[in-house]
PDB file of C-alpha atoms in Angstrom:
ATOM      1  CA  MET M   5     -10.642 -22.785  21.132  1.00  0.00           C
ATOM      2  CA  ALA M   6      -7.281 -21.272  19.454  1.00  0.00           C
ATOM      3  CA  SER M   7      -8.726 -19.806  15.857  1.00  0.00           C
ATOM      4  CA  ASP M   8      -6.018 -20.823  13.025  1.00  0.00           C
ATOM      5  CA  LEU M   9      -7.583 -18.115  10.895  1.00  0.00           C
ATOM      6  CA  PHE M  10      -4.494 -15.835  10.587  1.00  0.00           C
ATOM      7  CA  SER M  11      -2.147 -18.656  10.337  1.00  0.00           C
ATOM      8  CA  LEU M  12       0.874 -19.583   8.063  1.00  0.00           C
ATOM      9  CA  ALA M  13       2.184 -22.481   9.648  1.00  0.00           C
ATOM     10  CA  GLY M  14       3.537 -24.737   5.825  1.00  0.00           C
ATOM     11  CA  LYS M  15       3.491 -21.512   3.614  1.00  0.00           C
ATOM     12  CA  ILE M  16       6.257 -20.943   2.255  1.00  0.00           C
ATOM     13  CA  ILE M  17       7.260 -17.136   1.766  1.00  0.00           C
ATOM     14  CA  LEU M  18       9.999 -14.825  -0.102  1.00  0.00           C
ATOM     15  CA  VAL M  19      10.000 -11.051   1.411  1.00  0.00           C
ATOM     16  CA  THR M  20      12.511  -9.277  -0.647  1.00  0.00           C
ATOM     17  CA  GLY M  21      14.147  -6.456   1.186  1.00  0.00           C
ATOM     18  CA  ALA M  22      14.309  -8.205   4.738  1.00  0.00           C
ATOM     19  CA  SER M  23      17.388  -7.287   5.567  1.00  0.00           C
ATOM     20  CA  ARG M  24      16.485  -4.858   7.626  1.00  0.00           C
ATOM     21  CA  GLY M  25      12.798  -1.906   8.187  1.00  0.00           C
ATOM     22  CA  LEU M  26       9.769  -2.751   7.709  1.00  0.00           C
ATOM     23  CA  GLY M  27      10.882  -5.884   4.851  1.00  0.00           C
ATOM     24  CA  ARG M  28      13.095  -7.326   8.141  1.00  0.00           C
ATOM     25  CA  ALA M  29       9.823  -6.836  10.626  1.00  0.00           C
ATOM     26  CA  MET M  30       7.467  -8.052   7.872  1.00  0.00           C
ATOM     27  CA  ALA M  31       9.480 -11.013   7.938  1.00  0.00           C
ATOM     28  CA  ALA M  32      10.437 -12.113  11.529  1.00  0.00           C
ATOM     29  CA  ALA M  33       5.888 -11.288  12.298  1.00  0.00           C
ATOM     30  CA  MET M  34       5.172 -14.085   9.003  1.00  0.00           C
ATOM     31  CA  ALA M  35       8.019 -16.402  11.152  1.00  0.00           C
ATOM     32  CA  ASP M  36       6.109 -15.784  14.508  1.00  0.00           C
ATOM     33  CA  ALA M  37       2.795 -17.200  11.935  1.00  0.00           C
ATOM     34  CA  GLY M  38       4.647 -20.053  11.338  1.00  0.00           C
ATOM     35  CA  GLY M  39       5.671 -19.159   7.427  1.00  0.00           C
ATOM     36  CA  HIS M  40       8.678 -20.783   6.261  1.00  0.00           C
ATOM     37  CA  VAL M  41      10.422 -17.336   5.498  1.00  0.00           C
ATOM     38  CA  VAL M  42      12.748 -16.772   2.664  1.00  0.00           C
ATOM     39  CA  LEU M  43      14.845 -13.753   3.561  1.00  0.00           C
ATOM     40  CA  ASN M  44      16.494 -11.341   0.412  1.00  0.00           C
ATOM     41  CA  GLY M  45      18.839  -8.702   0.178  1.00  0.00           C
ATOM     42  CA  ARG M  46      21.742  -7.753  -1.624  1.00  0.00           C
ATOM     43  CA  ASP M  47      24.437  -8.549   1.584  1.00  0.00           C
ATOM     44  CA  PRO M  48      24.975 -12.597   2.330  1.00  0.00           C
ATOM     45  CA  ALA M  49      26.022 -10.908   5.551  1.00  0.00           C
ATOM     46  CA  THR M  50      23.637  -8.417   6.807  1.00  0.00           C
ATOM     47  CA  LEU M  51      21.338 -11.185   5.606  1.00  0.00           C
ATOM     48  CA  GLU M  52      22.567 -13.871   8.077  1.00  0.00           C
ATOM     49  CA  VAL M  53      22.518 -11.104  10.918  1.00  0.00           C
ATOM     50  CA  ALA M  54      18.536 -11.317  10.203  1.00  0.00           C
ATOM     51  CA  ALA M  55      18.209 -14.859   9.757  1.00  0.00           C
ATOM     52  CA  ALA M  56      19.948 -15.378  13.061  1.00  0.00           C
ATOM     53  CA  ALA M  57      17.657 -13.472  15.150  1.00  0.00           C
ATOM     54  CA  LEU M  58      14.216 -15.169  13.368  1.00  0.00           C
ATOM     55  CA  ARG M  59      16.008 -18.019  14.196  1.00  0.00           C
ATOM     56  CA  ALA M  60      16.756 -17.353  17.664  1.00  0.00           C
ATOM     57  CA  ALA M  61      12.564 -16.612  18.453  1.00  0.00           C
ATOM     58  CA  GLY M  62      11.771 -19.636  16.836  1.00  0.00           C
ATOM     59  CA  GLY M  63      11.605 -18.703  13.460  1.00  0.00           C
ATOM     60  CA  SER M  64      11.970 -20.610  10.514  1.00  0.00           C
ATOM     61  CA  VAL M  65      13.804 -18.999   7.589  1.00  0.00           C
ATOM     62  CA  GLU M  66      16.674 -18.782   4.723  1.00  0.00           C
ATOM     63  CA  ILE M  67      18.326 -16.222   3.215  1.00  0.00           C
ATOM     64  CA  ALA M  68      18.279 -15.378  -0.741  1.00  0.00           C
ATOM     65  CA  ALA M  69      21.138 -13.175  -1.400  1.00  0.00           C
ATOM     66  CA  PHE M  70      20.560 -11.506  -5.004  1.00  0.00           C
ATOM     67  CA  ASP M  71      19.827  -8.045  -6.260  1.00  0.00           C
ATOM     68  CA  VAL M  72      16.034  -7.948  -7.405  1.00  0.00           C
ATOM     69  CA  THR M  73      16.359  -5.809 -10.300  1.00  0.00           C
ATOM     70  CA  ASP M  74      18.959  -8.647 -12.140  1.00  0.00           C
ATOM     71  CA  GLU M  75      15.626  -9.943 -13.220  1.00  0.00           C
ATOM     72  CA  GLU M  76      17.744 -13.150 -14.718  1.00  0.00           C
ATOM     73  CA  VAL M  77      18.767 -14.395 -10.996  1.00  0.00           C
ATOM     74  CA  VAL M  78      15.497 -13.354  -9.873  1.00  0.00           C
ATOM     75  CA  LYS M  79      14.148 -16.368 -11.659  1.00  0.00           C
ATOM     76  CA  ALA M  80      16.989 -18.697 -11.097  1.00  0.00           C
ATOM     77  CA  THR M  81      16.433 -17.925  -7.491  1.00  0.00           C
ATOM     78  CA  ILE M  82      12.295 -18.281  -7.040  1.00  0.00           C
ATOM     79  CA  GLU M  83      12.779 -21.591  -9.526  1.00  0.00           C
ATOM     80  CA  ARG M  84      15.259 -23.065  -6.974  1.00  0.00           C
ATOM     81  CA  ILE M  85      13.131 -22.072  -4.038  1.00  0.00           C
ATOM     82  CA  VAL M  86       9.565 -23.750  -6.166  1.00  0.00           C
ATOM     83  CA  ALA M  87      11.778 -26.902  -6.314  1.00  0.00           C
ATOM     84  CA  ARG M  88      13.566 -26.879  -2.857  1.00  0.00           C
ATOM     85  CA  HIS M  89      10.060 -26.743  -1.300  1.00  0.00           C
ATOM     86  CA  GLY M  90       6.837 -28.119  -3.735  1.00  0.00           C
ATOM     87  CA  ARG M  91       5.420 -24.548  -4.213  1.00  0.00           C
ATOM     88  CA  LEU M  92       5.609 -20.680  -3.099  1.00  0.00           C
ATOM     89  CA  ASP M  93       2.725 -19.624  -1.080  1.00  0.00           C
ATOM     90  CA  VAL M  94       3.723 -15.929  -0.968  1.00  0.00           C
ATOM     91  CA  LEU M  95       5.362 -13.519  -2.095  1.00  0.00           C
ATOM     92  CA  VAL M  96       6.162 -10.195  -0.528  1.00  0.00           C
ATOM     93  CA  GLY M  97       7.666  -7.476  -3.000  1.00  0.00           C
ATOM     94  CA  ASN M  98       9.464  -5.090  -0.375  1.00  0.00           C
ATOM     95  CA  ALA M  99      12.400  -4.280  -1.093  1.00  0.00           C
ATOM     96  CA  GLY M 100      13.309  -0.821  -2.304  1.00  0.00           C
ATOM     97  CA  ILE M 101      15.214   2.867  -2.765  1.00  0.00           C
ATOM     98  CA  GLN M 102      15.397   6.410  -2.771  1.00  0.00           C
ATOM     99  CA  HIS M 103      17.120   9.156  -4.123  1.00  0.00           C
ATOM    100  CA  ARG M 104      16.743  12.872  -2.648  1.00  0.00           C
ATOM    101  CA  ARG M 105      17.351  15.201  -5.442  1.00  0.00           C
ATOM    102  CA  PRO M 106      14.861  18.994  -6.616  1.00  0.00           C
ATOM    103  CA  LEU M 107      13.538  17.605  -9.898  1.00  0.00           C
ATOM    104  CA  VAL M 108      15.883  20.562 -11.779  1.00  0.00           C
ATOM    105  CA  ASP M 109      18.374  18.384 -10.475  1.00  0.00           C
ATOM    106  CA  PHE M 110      17.351  14.587 -10.792  1.00  0.00           C
ATOM    107  CA  ALA M 111      19.091  12.580 -13.386  1.00  0.00           C
ATOM    108  CA  THR M 112      17.484  10.388 -15.568  1.00  0.00           C
ATOM    109  CA  ALA M 113      19.630   7.569 -14.472  1.00  0.00           C
ATOM    110  CA  ASP M 114      19.043   7.870 -10.698  1.00  0.00           C
ATOM    111  CA  TRP M 115      15.027   8.200 -11.761  1.00  0.00           C
ATOM    112  CA  GLN M 116      15.880   5.212 -13.663  1.00  0.00           C
ATOM    113  CA  ARG M 117      17.475   3.026 -10.747  1.00  0.00           C
ATOM    114  CA  VAL M 118      14.315   4.158  -8.576  1.00  0.00           C
ATOM    115  CA  LEU M 119      12.074   2.808 -10.771  1.00  0.00           C
ATOM    116  CA  ASP M 120      13.782  -0.225 -12.124  1.00  0.00           C
ATOM    117  CA  THR M 121      13.874  -0.979  -7.913  1.00  0.00           C
ATOM    118  CA  ASN M 122      10.369  -0.220  -5.974  1.00  0.00           C
ATOM    119  CA  LEU M 123       8.752  -1.017  -9.359  1.00  0.00           C
ATOM    120  CA  THR M 124       9.889  -2.913 -12.243  1.00  0.00           C
ATOM    121  CA  ALA M 125      11.553  -5.358  -9.481  1.00  0.00           C
ATOM    122  CA  CYS M 126       7.870  -6.032  -8.656  1.00  0.00           C
ATOM    123  CA  PHE M 127       6.832  -6.769 -12.020  1.00  0.00           C
ATOM    124  CA  VAL M 128       8.620  -9.290 -12.249  1.00  0.00           C
ATOM    125  CA  LEU M 129       9.106 -10.673  -9.407  1.00  0.00           C
ATOM    126  CA  ALA M 130       5.001 -11.192  -9.503  1.00  0.00           C
ATOM    127  CA  ARG M 131       5.536 -13.166 -13.152  1.00  0.00           C
ATOM    128  CA  THR M 132       8.325 -15.228 -11.901  1.00  0.00           C
ATOM    129  CA  ALA M 133       6.012 -16.366  -8.282  1.00  0.00           C
ATOM    130  CA  ALA M 134       2.782 -16.045 -10.891  1.00  0.00           C
ATOM    131  CA  ARG M 135       3.272 -18.846 -12.698  1.00  0.00           C
ATOM    132  CA  PRO M 136       3.911 -22.020  -9.842  1.00  0.00           C
ATOM    133  CA  MET M 137       0.791 -20.521  -7.724  1.00  0.00           C
ATOM    134  CA  ILE M 138      -0.703 -20.078 -11.728  1.00  0.00           C
ATOM    135  CA  ALA M 139      -0.571 -24.058 -11.659  1.00  0.00           C
ATOM    136  CA  ARG M 140      -1.704 -24.641  -8.162  1.00  0.00           C
ATOM    137  CA  ARG M 141      -4.622 -22.345  -8.139  1.00  0.00           C
ATOM    138  CA  SER M 142      -3.352 -20.490  -4.920  1.00  0.00           C
ATOM    139  CA  GLY M 143      -1.165 -17.669  -4.190  1.00  0.00           C
ATOM    140  CA  ARG M 144      -0.740 -14.664  -2.516  1.00  0.00           C
ATOM    141  CA  ILE M 145       1.123 -11.097  -3.872  1.00  0.00           C
ATOM    142  CA  ILE M 146       1.796  -8.183  -1.408  1.00  0.00           C
ATOM    143  CA  LEU M 147       3.224  -5.483  -2.705  1.00  0.00           C
ATOM    144  CA  THR M 148       5.010  -2.483  -0.594  1.00  0.00           C
ATOM    145  CA  ALA M 149       3.626   0.876  -1.925  1.00  0.00           C
ATOM    146  CA  SER M 150       3.141   3.879   0.230  1.00  0.00           C
ATOM    147  CA  MET M 151       1.381   6.523   0.735  1.00  0.00           C
ATOM    148  CA  MET M 152       3.550   8.492  -1.327  1.00  0.00           C
ATOM    149  CA  GLY M 153       2.113   8.245  -4.519  1.00  0.00           C
ATOM    150  CA  PRO M 154      -1.258   7.152  -4.591  1.00  0.00           C
ATOM    151  CA  ALA M 155      -2.439   9.984  -1.717  1.00  0.00           C
ATOM    152  CA  ILE M 156       0.043  12.484  -1.382  1.00  0.00           C
ATOM    153  CA  ALA M 157       3.406  14.561  -2.360  1.00  0.00           C
ATOM    154  CA  ARG M 158       7.199  16.007  -1.625  1.00  0.00           C
ATOM    155  CA  PRO M 159       9.085  17.869  -3.523  1.00  0.00           C
ATOM    156  CA  THR M 160      12.709  16.426  -4.286  1.00  0.00           C
ATOM    157  CA  VAL M 161      11.742  12.429  -4.727  1.00  0.00           C
ATOM    158  CA  SER M 162      10.039  12.469  -7.639  1.00  0.00           C
ATOM    159  CA  ALA M 163      11.044   9.154  -8.740  1.00  0.00           C
ATOM    160  CA  TYR M 164      10.278   7.646  -5.439  1.00  0.00           C
ATOM    161  CA  ILE M 165       6.597   8.813  -5.972  1.00  0.00           C
ATOM    162  CA  ALA M 166       5.856   7.723  -9.510  1.00  0.00           C
ATOM    163  CA  ALA M 167       6.787   4.350  -8.730  1.00  0.00           C
ATOM    164  CA  LYS M 168       4.970   3.805  -5.691  1.00  0.00           C
ATOM    165  CA  GLY M 169       2.001   5.256  -7.092  1.00  0.00           C
ATOM    166  CA  GLY M 170       2.913   2.529 -10.305  1.00  0.00           C
ATOM    167  CA  VAL M 171       2.563   0.338  -7.747  1.00  0.00           C
ATOM    168  CA  VAL M 172      -0.095   0.814  -6.202  1.00  0.00           C
ATOM    169  CA  ALA M 173      -2.008   0.312 -10.507  1.00  0.00           C
ATOM    170  CA  LEU M 174       0.227  -2.916 -10.849  1.00  0.00           C
ATOM    171  CA  THR M 175      -1.483  -4.503  -7.937  1.00  0.00           C
ATOM    172  CA  LYS M 176      -4.494  -3.778  -9.079  1.00  0.00           C
ATOM    173  CA  ALA M 177      -3.467  -5.173 -12.659  1.00  0.00           C
ATOM    174  CA  LEU M 178      -2.212  -8.119 -10.856  1.00  0.00           C
ATOM    175  CA  ALA M 179      -5.849  -8.792  -8.529  1.00  0.00           C
ATOM    176  CA  VAL M 180      -8.550  -8.274 -12.162  1.00  0.00           C
ATOM    177  CA  GLU M 181      -5.605 -10.885 -13.867  1.00  0.00           C
ATOM    178  CA  LEU M 182      -4.384 -13.382 -11.278  1.00  0.00           C
ATOM    179  CA  GLY M 183      -7.910 -14.032  -9.231  1.00  0.00           C
ATOM    180  CA  PRO M 184      -9.351 -16.570 -11.519  1.00  0.00           C
ATOM    181  CA  HIS M 185      -6.243 -18.465 -11.251  1.00  0.00           C
ATOM    182  CA  GLY M 186      -6.697 -18.607  -7.587  1.00  0.00           C
ATOM    183  CA  ILE M 187      -4.189 -15.249  -6.461  1.00  0.00           C
ATOM    184  CA  CYS M 188      -4.785 -13.180  -4.188  1.00  0.00           C
ATOM    185  CA  CYS M 189      -2.901  -9.542  -4.861  1.00  0.00           C
ATOM    186  CA  ASN M 190      -3.309  -6.727  -2.325  1.00  0.00           C
ATOM    187  CA  ALA M 191      -0.599  -3.742  -1.438  1.00  0.00           C
ATOM    188  CA  ILE M 192       0.631  -2.358   1.892  1.00  0.00           C
ATOM    189  CA  ALA M 193       1.009   1.791   1.761  1.00  0.00           C
ATOM    190  CA  PRO M 194       3.066   2.868   5.036  1.00  0.00           C
ATOM    191  CA  GLY M 195       2.862   6.113   6.308  1.00  0.00           C
ATOM    192  CA  TYR M 196       6.613   7.242   8.092  1.00  0.00           C
ATOM    193  CA  PHE M 197       7.802   4.992   9.763  1.00  0.00           C
ATOM    194  CA  ALA M 198      11.807   5.478  12.071  1.00  0.00           C
ATOM    195  CA  THR M 199      13.269   2.981   9.062  1.00  0.00           C
ATOM    196  CA  GLU M 200      16.987   3.055   8.074  1.00  0.00           C
ATOM    197  CA  MET M 201      15.436   4.605   4.974  1.00  0.00           C
ATOM    198  CA  ASN M 202      14.375   7.244   6.540  1.00  0.00           C
ATOM    199  CA  ALA M 203      17.031   8.567   8.763  1.00  0.00           C
ATOM    200  CA  ALA M 204      17.678  11.765   7.308  1.00  0.00           C
ATOM    201  CA  LEU M 205      14.539  12.533   7.621  1.00  0.00           C
ATOM    202  CA  LEU M 206      14.504  11.418  11.499  1.00  0.00           C
ATOM    203  CA  ALA M 207      17.551  13.389  12.325  1.00  0.00           C
ATOM    204  CA  ASN M 208      15.504  16.561  11.016  1.00  0.00           C
ATOM    205  CA  ASP M 209      14.033  17.650  14.649  1.00  0.00           C
ATOM    206  CA  GLU M 210      11.694  20.199  12.068  1.00  0.00           C
ATOM    207  CA  PHE M 211       9.971  17.551  10.239  1.00  0.00           C
ATOM    208  CA  THR M 212       9.754  14.985  12.704  1.00  0.00           C
ATOM    209  CA  ALA M 213       7.844  17.622  14.731  1.00  0.00           C
ATOM    210  CA  PHE M 214       6.155  18.115  11.564  1.00  0.00           C
ATOM    211  CA  VAL M 215       5.602  14.254  11.454  1.00  0.00           C
ATOM    212  CA  GLY M 216       3.353  14.506  14.737  1.00  0.00           C
ATOM    213  CA  LYS M 217       1.656  16.956  14.200  1.00  0.00           C
ATOM    214  CA  ARG M 218       0.646  15.768  10.801  1.00  0.00           C
ATOM    215  CA  THR M 219      -0.717  12.681  12.087  1.00  0.00           C
ATOM    216  CA  PRO M 220      -3.740  11.766  14.244  1.00  0.00           C
ATOM    217  CA  LEU M 221      -2.064   9.441  16.045  1.00  0.00           C
ATOM    218  CA  GLY M 222       0.882  12.247  16.744  1.00  0.00           C
ATOM    219  CA  ARG M 223       4.302  10.154  15.818  1.00  0.00           C
ATOM    220  CA  TRP M 224       6.319   8.030  13.397  1.00  0.00           C
ATOM    221  CA  GLY M 225       5.381   4.328  12.944  1.00  0.00           C
ATOM    222  CA  ARG M 226       7.259   1.909  14.911  1.00  0.00           C
ATOM    223  CA  SER M 227       9.390  -1.061  11.950  1.00  0.00           C
ATOM    224  CA  GLU M 228       6.680  -3.923  14.120  1.00  0.00           C
ATOM    225  CA  GLU M 229       3.695  -2.349  13.794  1.00  0.00           C
ATOM    226  CA  ILE M 230       3.744  -3.390   9.942  1.00  0.00           C
ATOM    227  CA  GLY M 231       4.271  -7.488  10.625  1.00  0.00           C
ATOM    228  CA  GLY M 232       0.521  -8.075  11.762  1.00  0.00           C
ATOM    229  CA  VAL M 233      -0.819  -6.379   8.346  1.00  0.00           C
ATOM    230  CA  ALA M 234       1.720  -8.376   6.401  1.00  0.00           C
ATOM    231  CA  VAL M 235       0.368 -11.413   8.356  1.00  0.00           C
ATOM    232  CA  PHE M 236      -3.334 -10.393   7.810  1.00  0.00           C
ATOM    233  CA  LEU M 237      -3.541 -10.463   3.783  1.00  0.00           C
ATOM    234  CA  ALA M 238      -1.405 -13.219   4.105  1.00  0.00           C
ATOM    235  CA  SER M 239      -2.964 -15.565   5.723  1.00  0.00           C
ATOM    236  CA  ASP M 240      -6.735 -17.258   5.493  1.00  0.00           C
ATOM    237  CA  ALA M 241      -8.292 -13.839   6.718  1.00  0.00           C
ATOM    238  CA  ALA M 242      -7.895 -12.245   3.851  1.00  0.00           C
ATOM    239  CA  SER M 243      -9.047 -15.437   1.114  1.00  0.00           C
ATOM    240  CA  TYR M 244     -11.870 -12.884  -0.488  1.00  0.00           C
ATOM    241  CA  VAL M 245      -9.343  -9.309  -0.235  1.00  0.00           C
ATOM    242  CA  ASN M 246      -8.268  -8.488  -3.720  1.00  0.00           C
ATOM    243  CA  GLY M 247      -6.514  -5.330  -5.542  1.00  0.00           C
ATOM    244  CA  VAL M 248      -6.910  -3.674  -2.116  1.00  0.00           C
ATOM    245  CA  THR M 249      -3.707  -1.219  -1.443  1.00  0.00           C
ATOM    246  CA  LEU M 250      -4.238  -1.143   2.909  1.00  0.00           C
ATOM    247  CA  PHE M 251      -2.417   2.085   4.504  1.00  0.00           C
ATOM    248  CA  VAL M 252      -0.721   2.135   7.256  1.00  0.00           C
ATOM    249  CA  ASP M 253      -0.021   5.581   7.865  1.00  0.00           C
ATOM    250  CA  GLY M 254      -1.032   6.162  11.642  1.00  0.00           C
ATOM    251  CA  GLY M 255      -4.399   8.118   9.688  1.00  0.00           C
ATOM    252  CA  LEU M 256      -2.307  11.189   8.170  1.00  0.00           C
ATOM    253  CA  THR M 257      -3.518  10.704   4.843  1.00  0.00           C
ATOM    254  CA  VAL M 258      -7.474  10.666   6.191  1.00  0.00           C
ATOM    255  CA  SER M 259      -7.036  13.909   8.423  1.00  0.00           C
ATOM    256  CA  LEU M 260      -6.835  17.721   7.505  1.00  0.00           C
TER     257      LEU M 260
END
């Protein structure tokens, strides 16, 4: 008999930053597991392309184009999702940006932009999603952190490292505060994945060789390898997993 332990059938799921990369991969896996997925990104045309691909694969999806740093739009969009579907079961706060500069050349405005998108937006999304979840005494909040910040660091990405470290701390705070309301809050910390955000690093032969040598599995992660982790954390299989940051890095952060 097939188990429905990992099924997301009937779940209403919002995934931010879902038009490409890891967000799209998580959305695809969650749709494949039976969830109805709301894809978020800033560009409607790019979202439609992603949505069409998921529908062609049999997924149930819709799109919601908005900027996660616009607090009022975030609030209005989640309210519309809840009004349309009666609930929001899972929030995946994944949208993020990167900015690389040496510390002495790193503009404060760029620092703030990275924190606004990668950390503050997660707080606003979680706060907004928590309200209908608390009312139903059920829900899952999954935030995309990184191995950068909580485990390792590299030069020129200070804002990203600070933001992702903050995401891990925020996840713990959410888990403690929302757990009594039946809401589990966890984070996924990816390692080096071959995505558009890492295009500059992928094009650097020396860095790619470093990743292969440094990672016990000997390679970059593939986007689709993140999907099962998101499905697990959103499913009944993870009903007693709360406040955890799950590293998906090929063993990099535990190797010498």
